[in-house]
XYZ file of C-alpha atoms in Angstrom:
705
model
C 95.466 45.637 148.768
C 98.857 45.625 150.402
C 97.769 48.100 153.020
C 94.368 46.743 153.947
C 94.561 43.009 153.237
C 98.298 42.358 153.401
C 98.263 41.062 149.814
C 101.520 41.840 148.024
C 101.961 39.341 145.193
C 99.841 37.598 142.589
C 100.256 34.487 144.727
C 98.890 36.256 147.798
C 95.831 37.356 145.819
C 95.247 33.880 144.388
C 95.339 32.502 147.942
C 92.828 35.153 149.151
C 89.905 32.756 148.877
C 86.220 33.712 148.783
C 84.599 33.561 152.231
C 81.471 32.101 150.712
C 79.425 32.144 147.487
C 76.098 33.791 146.792
C 74.012 32.274 144.062
C 72.422 34.683 141.622
C 69.251 32.674 141.986
C 69.146 32.623 145.775
C 69.890 35.382 148.223
C 71.962 35.513 151.335
C 70.051 35.581 154.570
C 69.520 39.082 155.797
C 67.849 37.625 158.875
C 71.075 36.918 160.737
C 73.582 39.610 159.839
C 76.274 40.149 162.490
C 76.349 43.626 164.042
C 79.366 45.872 163.477
C 80.730 43.623 160.787
C 81.465 44.497 157.220
C 79.127 42.406 155.099
C 78.331 41.836 151.437
C 74.793 40.811 150.553
C 72.931 40.105 147.340
C 69.314 41.267 147.463
C 66.436 42.841 145.633
C 65.115 46.376 146.151
C 61.553 46.233 147.591
C 60.909 49.955 147.863
C 62.706 53.273 147.966
C 61.541 56.605 149.288
C 63.063 60.056 149.735
C 62.242 61.798 153.040
C 62.799 65.456 153.684
C 63.650 66.553 157.192
C 64.656 69.796 158.858
C 68.194 69.328 160.077
C 70.381 71.842 161.798
C 71.589 73.013 158.361
C 68.140 73.594 156.893
C 66.173 71.094 154.869
C 67.982 67.796 154.232
C 67.084 64.731 152.260
C 67.321 61.123 153.244
C 66.846 58.187 150.924
C 65.580 55.020 152.587
C 65.739 51.856 150.557
C 64.326 48.540 151.814
C 65.942 45.415 150.347
C 64.760 41.876 150.780
C 66.043 38.398 150.131
C 63.050 36.340 151.196
C 64.524 35.656 154.671
C 64.394 39.171 155.940
C 64.442 42.845 155.139
C 67.190 45.348 155.604
C 67.109 49.124 155.458
C 69.682 51.104 153.492
C 70.079 54.803 154.231
C 71.679 57.489 152.098
C 71.920 61.165 153.162
C 72.408 64.594 151.756
C 73.928 65.074 148.326
C 74.581 61.324 148.207
C 70.940 60.444 147.527
C 70.632 61.293 143.872
C 72.580 58.501 142.227
C 71.214 55.623 144.344
C 67.724 57.061 143.927
C 68.087 56.655 140.149
C 69.813 53.267 140.364
C 67.914 51.459 143.060
C 64.470 51.134 141.574
C 62.110 48.553 143.069
C 62.830 45.107 141.607
C 66.514 45.897 140.927
C 68.977 43.245 142.136
C 72.367 44.299 143.389
C 75.238 43.450 145.680
C 75.453 45.760 148.705
C 78.442 46.117 151.023
C 78.712 48.056 154.249
C 78.855 47.882 158.011
C 75.784 46.624 159.822
C 74.475 49.019 162.460
C 71.298 49.421 164.445
C 69.166 52.534 164.273
C 65.784 52.822 165.998
C 65.919 49.086 166.770
C 66.245 48.172 163.075
C 69.340 46.828 161.390
C 70.570 49.028 158.592
C 73.489 49.743 156.318
C 74.340 53.435 156.103
C 75.720 54.584 152.733
C 76.550 51.101 151.494
C 78.584 50.604 148.357
C 76.611 48.688 145.722
C 77.083 46.994 142.358
C 74.012 46.416 140.212
C 73.548 42.901 138.901
C 72.335 43.553 135.364
C 73.755 42.920 131.931
C 74.505 45.654 129.375
C 71.920 44.210 127.011
C 69.266 43.357 129.591
C 67.755 39.907 129.958
C 70.203 37.669 128.080
C 73.103 38.731 130.294
C 71.043 38.185 133.415
C 70.334 34.584 132.370
C 73.964 33.731 131.774
C 74.661 35.225 135.175
C 71.794 33.703 137.026
C 73.297 30.256 137.476
C 76.772 31.390 138.444
C 78.093 31.410 141.988
C 79.142 34.876 143.025
C 82.318 34.723 145.125
C 82.116 36.911 148.245
C 85.635 37.825 149.354
C 86.825 38.836 152.802
C 86.684 42.565 152.213
C 87.191 45.886 153.998
C 85.440 49.209 153.833
C 88.122 50.443 151.469
C 87.941 47.460 149.171
C 84.602 45.917 148.348
C 84.285 42.255 147.492
C 83.534 42.925 143.822
C 86.653 45.039 143.387
C 88.698 42.142 144.734
C 86.835 39.827 142.339
C 87.799 41.994 139.395
C 91.436 41.943 140.481
C 91.323 38.182 140.808
C 89.892 37.953 137.260
C 92.919 39.858 136.054
C 95.463 37.484 137.614
C 93.569 34.186 137.404
C 95.243 33.117 134.116
C 98.572 33.009 135.904
C 97.210 30.303 138.233
C 98.407 27.958 135.490
C 101.969 28.663 136.648
C 101.340 27.864 140.301
C 103.994 25.575 141.694
C 102.427 22.501 143.293
C 103.925 21.705 146.723
C 102.295 18.247 147.117
C 104.454 15.298 146.065
C 102.782 13.737 143.000
C 102.510 10.331 144.688
C 100.592 11.852 147.576
C 98.317 13.846 145.281
C 97.449 10.898 143.098
C 97.177 8.492 145.991
C 94.573 10.717 147.638
C 92.831 11.640 144.409
C 93.394 15.394 144.830
C 93.050 17.867 141.965
C 96.200 19.796 140.900
C 96.879 23.281 142.289
C 96.180 25.430 139.151
C 92.853 23.658 138.775
C 92.025 24.078 142.487
C 92.766 27.822 142.300
C 90.533 28.244 139.237
C 87.715 26.294 140.888
C 87.884 28.126 144.241
C 87.670 31.589 142.598
C 85.326 30.856 139.700
C 83.355 27.709 140.468
C 80.620 26.642 138.091
C 79.055 24.250 140.566
C 79.155 23.489 144.275
C 81.127 20.347 143.407
C 83.890 22.585 142.007
C 84.059 24.383 145.386
C 84.283 21.101 147.280
C 87.071 19.762 145.046
C 89.050 22.924 145.412
C 88.568 23.158 149.149
C 89.622 19.596 149.752
C 92.811 20.136 147.761
C 93.673 23.515 149.316
C 93.145 22.157 152.824
C 95.697 19.494 152.100
C 98.213 22.142 151.014
C 97.890 23.978 154.273
C 97.866 20.961 156.533
C 100.682 19.184 154.722
C 103.084 22.125 154.365
C 102.560 23.075 158.005
C 103.075 19.486 159.206
C 106.211 19.152 157.089
C 107.600 22.301 158.762
C 106.857 20.758 162.147
C 108.151 17.322 161.189
C 111.417 18.884 160.084
C 111.727 20.681 163.418
C 111.092 17.388 165.262
C 113.568 15.577 163.042
C 116.253 18.228 163.599
C 115.604 17.978 167.343
C 116.053 14.211 167.383
C 119.466 14.712 165.738
C 120.683 16.907 168.558
C 122.775 15.348 171.320
C 121.763 15.670 174.954
C 123.073 14.380 178.249
C 120.958 11.494 179.482
C 119.780 12.277 183.020
C 118.884 9.137 184.974
C 117.547 9.508 188.529
C 119.943 8.232 191.178
C 118.426 5.948 193.812
C 118.602 7.358 197.335
C 118.903 10.963 196.118
C 116.803 14.101 196.285
C 113.882 12.589 194.415
C 113.557 9.609 196.754
C 113.890 11.876 199.787
C 111.186 14.132 198.365
C 108.810 11.263 197.570
C 109.310 9.844 201.021
C 108.022 12.993 202.697
C 105.045 13.570 200.402
C 101.912 13.639 202.584
C 99.809 12.019 199.795
C 100.189 9.515 197.005
C 100.508 10.623 193.404
C 97.483 10.086 191.175
C 97.680 7.378 188.523
C 97.903 10.099 185.890
C 100.848 11.727 187.647
C 102.610 8.358 187.892
C 102.035 7.633 184.208
C 103.145 11.077 182.993
C 106.202 10.979 185.269
C 107.174 7.643 183.771
C 106.955 9.142 180.252
C 109.117 12.059 181.306
C 111.741 9.934 183.069
C 111.866 7.749 179.975
C 112.648 10.803 177.836
C 115.201 12.174 180.262
C 117.132 8.914 180.122
C 117.836 9.173 176.386
C 120.698 10.962 174.622
C 118.391 13.220 172.627
C 116.640 16.227 174.148
C 113.134 15.589 175.451
C 110.501 17.874 173.934
C 107.330 17.238 175.777
C 104.100 19.219 176.255
C 102.386 18.531 179.558
C 98.767 19.519 179.433
C 96.807 19.365 182.601
C 93.469 20.430 183.850
C 93.497 23.382 186.200
C 94.688 21.936 189.481
C 95.703 18.486 188.238
C 99.104 18.721 189.874
C 101.350 19.628 186.916
C 103.770 21.517 189.172
C 104.304 18.392 191.224
C 105.137 16.348 188.110
C 107.485 19.061 186.829
C 109.173 19.357 190.236
C 109.876 15.603 190.399
C 111.458 15.783 186.950
C 113.609 18.720 188.099
C 114.738 16.807 191.182
C 115.633 13.784 189.055
C 117.876 15.976 186.901
C 119.538 17.522 189.970
C 120.171 13.994 191.238
C 121.861 13.224 187.906
C 124.234 16.150 188.396
C 122.393 18.729 186.260
C 120.470 21.916 186.911
C 116.840 22.632 186.170
C 115.279 25.992 185.248
C 111.641 26.853 185.409
C 110.354 29.762 183.365
C 107.132 31.581 184.277
C 105.404 34.247 182.172
C 105.105 36.875 184.941
C 106.917 37.899 188.119
C 103.878 37.168 190.245
C 103.886 33.626 188.900
C 107.610 33.140 189.240
C 107.414 34.222 192.892
C 104.481 31.964 193.435
C 106.193 28.942 191.881
C 109.265 29.696 193.945
C 107.158 29.764 197.082
C 105.263 26.609 196.336
C 108.396 24.696 195.256
C 110.346 25.658 198.391
C 107.336 24.809 200.555
C 106.903 21.409 198.880
C 110.637 20.676 199.268
C 111.015 21.959 202.823
C 114.545 21.383 204.114
C 115.487 19.755 200.795
C 115.526 23.274 199.337
C 118.052 24.509 201.885
C 121.264 23.221 200.354
C 124.375 24.624 201.979
C 122.386 26.060 204.871
C 122.205 24.935 208.466
C 119.256 22.622 208.886
C 119.300 21.676 205.190
C 118.927 17.963 204.518
C 121.969 16.025 203.307
C 120.775 15.747 199.705
C 119.500 19.304 199.657
C 120.046 21.772 196.879
C 119.476 25.491 196.571
C 116.347 26.818 194.895
C 116.887 30.395 193.627
C 114.513 32.977 192.215
C 115.611 35.245 189.381
C 113.380 38.079 188.119
C 113.937 41.451 186.481
C 112.977 43.532 189.480
C 115.250 41.898 192.053
C 117.740 44.023 193.958
C 121.329 43.980 192.686
C 122.745 42.092 195.648
C 120.145 39.340 195.571
C 120.567 39.079 191.827
C 124.343 38.840 192.028
C 124.071 36.035 194.556
C 121.517 34.174 192.432
C 123.743 34.415 189.343
C 126.707 33.159 191.368
C 124.753 30.201 192.686
C 123.862 29.264 189.077
C 127.344 29.469 187.747
C 128.888 27.430 190.546
C 126.104 24.836 190.398
C 125.285 25.520 194.018
C 121.656 26.105 192.941
C 120.163 22.971 191.420
C 116.876 24.659 190.666
C 116.222 28.183 189.418
C 112.808 29.708 188.923
C 112.367 32.922 187.043
C 110.822 35.064 184.316
C 112.441 35.537 180.949
C 115.182 37.425 182.825
C 116.638 33.878 182.802
C 117.305 34.114 179.099
C 119.533 37.165 179.283
C 123.118 36.825 178.160
C 124.497 37.440 181.643
C 122.899 34.297 183.007
C 125.333 31.368 182.972
C 124.605 27.881 184.186
C 126.986 25.281 185.603
C 125.250 22.453 183.717
C 121.691 23.124 182.562
C 119.912 19.800 182.084
C 116.185 20.589 182.029
C 114.065 23.598 181.176
C 110.422 23.712 182.302
C 108.303 26.338 180.643
C 105.020 27.313 182.269
C 102.049 28.465 180.169
C 103.526 27.808 176.774
C 101.281 30.078 174.786
C 103.110 33.120 176.065
C 106.468 31.789 175.121
C 107.802 31.890 171.612
C 110.053 29.370 169.916
C 112.878 31.893 169.824
C 112.937 32.196 173.595
C 112.930 28.423 174.008
C 115.928 28.299 171.688
C 117.735 31.033 173.581
C 117.338 29.185 176.863
C 118.325 25.950 175.183
C 121.586 27.533 174.139
C 122.499 27.915 177.808
C 123.353 24.226 178.206
C 126.664 22.634 177.252
C 124.435 20.447 175.117
C 120.791 21.228 174.447
C 118.837 20.665 177.702
C 115.669 18.581 177.914
C 112.476 20.616 177.592
C 109.166 20.240 179.353
C 106.388 22.673 178.452
C 103.350 22.963 180.725
C 100.026 24.408 179.803
C 96.885 24.656 181.925
C 94.677 25.480 179.001
C 93.750 22.087 177.653
C 94.249 22.037 173.935
C 92.158 19.828 171.627
C 94.249 17.138 170.014
C 94.222 18.704 166.541
C 95.347 22.066 167.791
C 98.110 20.420 169.746
C 99.161 18.659 166.522
C 99.132 21.961 164.672
C 100.511 24.458 167.152
C 102.767 22.291 169.242
C 103.495 19.812 166.496
C 107.167 19.762 167.460
C 106.396 18.400 170.950
C 105.250 15.029 172.224
C 102.134 15.338 174.401
C 101.278 14.048 177.856
C 97.901 14.681 179.462
C 97.001 14.870 183.129
C 93.241 14.579 183.338
C 92.325 13.531 186.857
C 92.188 15.904 189.742
C 94.154 15.014 192.899
C 92.148 13.771 195.835
C 90.867 16.480 198.142
C 89.958 18.887 195.339
C 86.414 20.137 195.566
C 83.923 20.584 192.783
C 83.216 24.142 191.598
C 79.645 25.246 190.984
C 79.368 27.897 188.255
C 76.377 30.109 187.522
C 75.645 32.901 185.088
C 74.316 36.077 186.750
C 72.351 38.150 184.253
C 72.772 41.553 185.877
C 70.688 43.472 183.372
C 67.667 41.108 183.168
C 67.714 40.211 186.845
C 69.423 42.825 189.029
C 68.411 40.993 192.214
C 70.638 38.082 191.093
C 73.613 40.411 191.369
C 72.571 41.538 194.817
C 72.329 37.863 195.772
C 75.845 37.266 194.380
C 77.292 39.773 196.865
C 75.278 38.126 199.658
C 76.881 34.806 198.706
C 80.327 36.413 198.937
C 79.500 37.683 202.425
C 78.273 34.225 203.423
C 81.537 32.601 202.256
C 83.548 35.178 204.215
C 81.254 34.650 207.190
C 82.163 30.947 207.056
C 85.832 31.844 207.309
C 86.598 31.692 203.561
C 87.825 34.237 201.031
C 86.737 35.472 197.625
C 88.038 36.942 194.382
C 86.290 39.579 192.303
C 87.765 39.793 188.772
C 87.369 42.801 186.417
C 88.562 43.246 182.851
C 90.108 46.674 183.393
C 92.306 48.419 185.967
C 90.712 51.901 185.905
C 93.750 54.154 186.417
C 94.706 57.064 184.115
C 96.809 54.877 181.813
C 93.835 52.662 181.316
C 91.394 55.489 180.734
C 93.587 56.892 177.960
C 93.366 53.584 176.166
C 89.629 53.296 176.089
C 88.555 56.716 174.813
C 87.883 55.958 171.163
C 87.219 52.229 171.214
C 83.943 51.847 172.946
C 81.780 54.423 171.265
C 78.298 53.593 172.441
C 79.422 50.594 174.460
C 80.132 51.279 178.083
C 83.771 50.674 179.014
C 84.520 47.347 180.739
C 84.238 47.458 184.512
C 87.428 48.434 186.325
C 89.149 47.046 189.411
C 89.583 50.392 191.127
C 85.928 51.494 190.577
C 84.394 48.162 191.579
C 86.600 47.905 194.698
C 85.403 51.303 195.798
C 81.711 50.525 195.119
C 81.972 47.246 197.005
C 83.683 48.662 200.091
C 81.062 51.397 200.255
C 78.125 49.166 199.385
C 77.455 45.425 199.337
C 80.770 44.375 200.969
C 81.102 47.217 203.484
C 82.926 46.076 206.600
C 84.909 43.328 204.833
C 88.651 43.622 204.222
C 88.933 44.319 200.476
C 92.218 44.803 198.579
C 93.090 45.303 194.932
C 95.700 43.610 192.718
C 96.603 44.503 189.148
C 99.469 44.426 186.681
C 100.552 48.062 187.046
C 101.336 47.807 190.761
C 104.977 47.623 191.833
C 106.144 43.970 192.091
C 106.723 44.266 195.878
C 103.214 45.626 196.384
C 101.733 42.826 194.334
C 103.640 40.284 196.293
C 102.590 41.855 199.618
C 98.929 41.872 198.605
C 99.146 38.221 197.501
C 100.883 37.268 200.755
C 98.223 38.958 202.892
C 95.533 37.238 200.878
C 97.270 33.857 201.151
C 97.658 34.391 204.900
C 93.938 35.097 205.234
C 94.389 38.734 206.273
C 92.220 39.907 203.372
C 88.639 38.747 202.764
C 88.118 39.829 199.180
C 90.686 40.410 196.457
C 89.503 42.601 193.541
C 91.861 41.868 190.685
C 92.500 41.809 186.970
C 93.475 38.553 185.270
C 96.929 38.679 186.907
C 95.459 35.964 189.111
C 94.605 33.838 186.083
C 97.382 31.318 186.450
C 99.002 29.560 189.303
C 97.618 31.545 192.243
C 97.049 29.003 194.984
C 95.003 30.003 197.998
C 93.069 26.915 199.180
C 90.879 28.994 201.530
C 89.435 31.066 198.635
C 86.092 29.507 197.764
C 84.161 32.115 195.771
C 84.878 34.098 192.636
C 82.721 36.755 190.998
C 83.789 37.624 187.446
C 82.417 41.014 186.323
C 81.662 41.539 182.636
C 82.427 37.860 182.173
C 81.457 38.115 178.505
C 84.646 40.154 177.941
C 86.831 37.130 178.694
C 87.564 34.132 176.498
C 86.336 30.650 177.400
C 89.724 29.278 178.389
C 90.442 32.435 180.409
C 87.234 31.962 182.388
C 88.116 28.333 182.958
C 91.585 29.320 184.156
C 90.211 31.961 186.499
C 87.635 29.616 187.903
C 90.417 27.146 188.720
C 91.563 29.545 191.450
C 88.692 28.510 193.735
C 87.798 25.096 195.115
C 91.470 24.302 195.676
C 90.857 23.225 199.274
C 88.357 20.937 200.926
C 85.428 23.384 200.726
C 83.402 23.481 197.462
C 84.071 26.387 195.116
C 81.581 28.837 193.665
C 82.091 30.843 190.497
C 79.604 33.525 189.435
C 79.784 34.872 185.880
C 78.221 38.338 185.847
C 77.096 39.753 182.487
C 74.775 42.355 181.075
C 74.495 40.604 177.734
C 70.964 39.681 176.536
C 69.894 36.098 176.861
C 69.995 35.188 173.154
C 73.465 36.593 172.493
C 76.426 34.349 171.576
C 78.254 35.800 174.574
C 75.604 34.390 176.899
C 75.760 30.995 175.182
C 79.498 30.992 175.731
C 79.040 31.729 179.431
C 76.388 29.058 179.715
C 78.848 26.569 178.213
C 81.488 27.502 180.788
C 78.951 27.167 183.599
C 77.793 23.784 182.331
C 81.055 21.849 182.379
C 84.322 21.700 184.291
C 86.021 19.694 181.556
C 88.695 21.887 180.046
C 89.046 19.782 176.897
C 85.337 20.059 176.245
C 85.520 23.848 176.790
C 88.505 24.321 174.519
C 86.503 22.607 171.806
C 83.556 24.949 172.344
C 85.966 27.857 172.401
C 87.437 26.923 169.065
C 84.098 26.368 167.473
C 82.992 29.802 168.539
C 86.073 31.827 167.712
C 87.641 31.434 164.366
C 90.795 29.363 164.668
C 92.868 32.336 163.589
C 92.759 33.735 167.107
C 93.662 30.464 168.691
C 96.574 29.844 166.425
C 97.534 33.475 166.089
C 100.025 33.870 168.881
C 100.779 30.246 169.468
C 101.832 29.661 165.927
C 104.877 31.778 166.384
C 106.877 31.651 163.206
C 104.176 30.111 161.110
C 101.793 32.300 159.175
C 98.570 31.738 161.017
C 96.664 32.237 157.804
C 95.005 28.876 157.882
C 92.675 30.056 155.190
C 90.941 26.793 154.358
C 91.716 24.555 157.267
C 89.309 24.535 160.187
C 91.257 22.980 162.971
C 88.309 21.331 164.632
C 86.450 20.071 161.576
C 89.467 18.871 159.695
C 90.869 16.594 162.320
C 91.229 13.743 159.823
C 93.070 15.840 157.262
C 95.496 17.129 159.901
C 96.168 13.667 161.315
C 96.654 12.183 157.821
C 98.889 15.092 156.762
C 100.974 14.605 159.842
C 101.592 10.937 158.979
C 102.447 11.743 155.352
C 104.745 14.563 156.495
C 106.613 12.338 158.945
C 107.130 9.749 156.193
C 108.354 12.350 153.675
C 110.798 13.918 156.139
C 112.106 10.571 157.336
C 112.821 9.510 153.711
C 114.262 12.872 152.647
C 115.082 15.233 155.571
C 116.479 17.933 153.322
C 113.564 17.597 150.850
C 116.238 17.305 148.102
C 113.865 15.469 145.824
C 110.920 17.852 146.400
C 112.032 21.327 145.329
C 108.409 22.575 144.977
C 107.674 21.628 148.590
C 110.822 23.453 149.701
C 109.616 26.566 147.901
C 106.241 26.327 149.635
C 107.952 25.900 153.019
C 110.105 28.965 152.456
C 106.985 30.942 151.671
C 105.269 29.670 154.797
C 108.222 30.412 157.017
C 109.345 33.534 155.270
C 112.214 34.766 157.346
C 111.263 38.333 158.216
C 107.770 37.237 159.019
C 109.139 34.530 161.258
C 111.247 36.957 163.290
C 108.415 39.426 163.467
C 106.063 36.812 164.835
C 108.665 35.563 167.303
C 109.001 38.986 168.780
C 105.283 39.614 168.672
């Protein structure tokens, strides 16, 4: 159990809840079993027959058993010496639980050599009747540990549920009419009725939501206790000079969000704000104005990007936006100008030394870099604001390290381009206040998206390449995105994984096919993460300058790449990308005045979930809508996995989308509890639960992960 399910204590096992319940009387639906997943089904044997065949090793036997549950039929197969026992056990009419991995053979779904447990009493009928009404818990299981083995283990420890320590304050529990924890644990594992399951679920959801929100509320509370230097913009400084030369007016959204940020910067406690914006809604502009305000107030601002390509890009776009205001101390610099320096891991020693010097002396008001900024060597003159781009790649630990660079904690602004549904924001970024930019700046063009079913309709793919040629013919540029690079490193990785599935398409292969075939004669270049930083930058520069027609790339272009002349994007094997990733990628086109086109190429069959996902992406440009779809389709675990740095992402009961009310209510209760008793002195049980949630080693491990 420890090895395969990460269950180490009685408590872990008691909190390993059944995934669902099968009723003895009714059967699970065999009709819609997921391929390649480990499943447990309850069904009745319809027929069983032994077939003899001539294999390479002489005559072999195969036992084929058909089971049914009224909704569908499923074939079980046993081979060789393994046929004798099941042949005796699985007589027609026998009911049993079967567990195994679903595969397809000869176009039929089957379970090969499933484990099974007969459902029959020692003394025949009477036992069956007492069993018939009960709900059979089906546990999340693995090939090594079938659901019924877990059930037996739970039976052994269930009596100790009586000693479970209840983390909910009694007033909250009674006020909301929730059952107590020992009772909830008994009901979730051994329910007599569906009502038992509902009671238990409601209670256990509250545990998760409340303990998590208390952890976040305590973080927020601790943050509000920290001192910070108030940074108020100075009239007639850099910010005013910058605004005066802007060639356009800010959108209402940008004005509103800027006002919220300036409000926070003016207080003596550190700002902690999450700025969510649609792809292309002008977040960088809002962040830059905040940085300028801080420089005006005598501080420095640092912007952290997740990759070197992005840091370079931000540096370029910031210096371009600022013009001579970014040339502090140079000839031709404006009078209020400051220096904007770039700091990344792969810089040459001399450039790096100069950048570090400019930071220490305060000569540089703005620094843009990768997490090289967090290293011990980096000293600031007076760090006032930290802007973090693409939060989900940036753990709490790193934020804290950078925060420690200020004389007092700096203000913090976190930007994300993946819109996050409100509940997830409350769960994952619960220690941040949220601002949302939801209108696109004027001059942005709509992006048309279409799914290209390459397998069903090969001529659609041919047409896609024609469309790329047409865009280039009209003086525009295009991206082609592939999931894989295709060099040796990459090939090593994929040997075992994709047995039977073809490997994802690779940049290097596709680029070659295109230059020889459909895009012959066009200037095609490649870009991927294993190229040397200078090469990457050179490729990006040529593309930005219009010297390349088509860029074949991996997702390194996912965030922040800004080439207004690029109007078309073809995403190969689009089904291999997540919804928010596709939305991010698509945001790279349509950044200028010409309309954008995004083609999602897939070989998945029409009815598959992957195709539905692509259809959803093609049907809306609203990132918030998409992030909802994304969450409904993936289990929340993935969404919260990385982002929940430091918090066990085992939301076992809570479904972030469906339980919006519980999360919002838990957040209010948590805020009230923490405000009244920040140290939780009067709630020792809650403290225990918090320690378990944030168990220290786990926290560090997740931070580094």
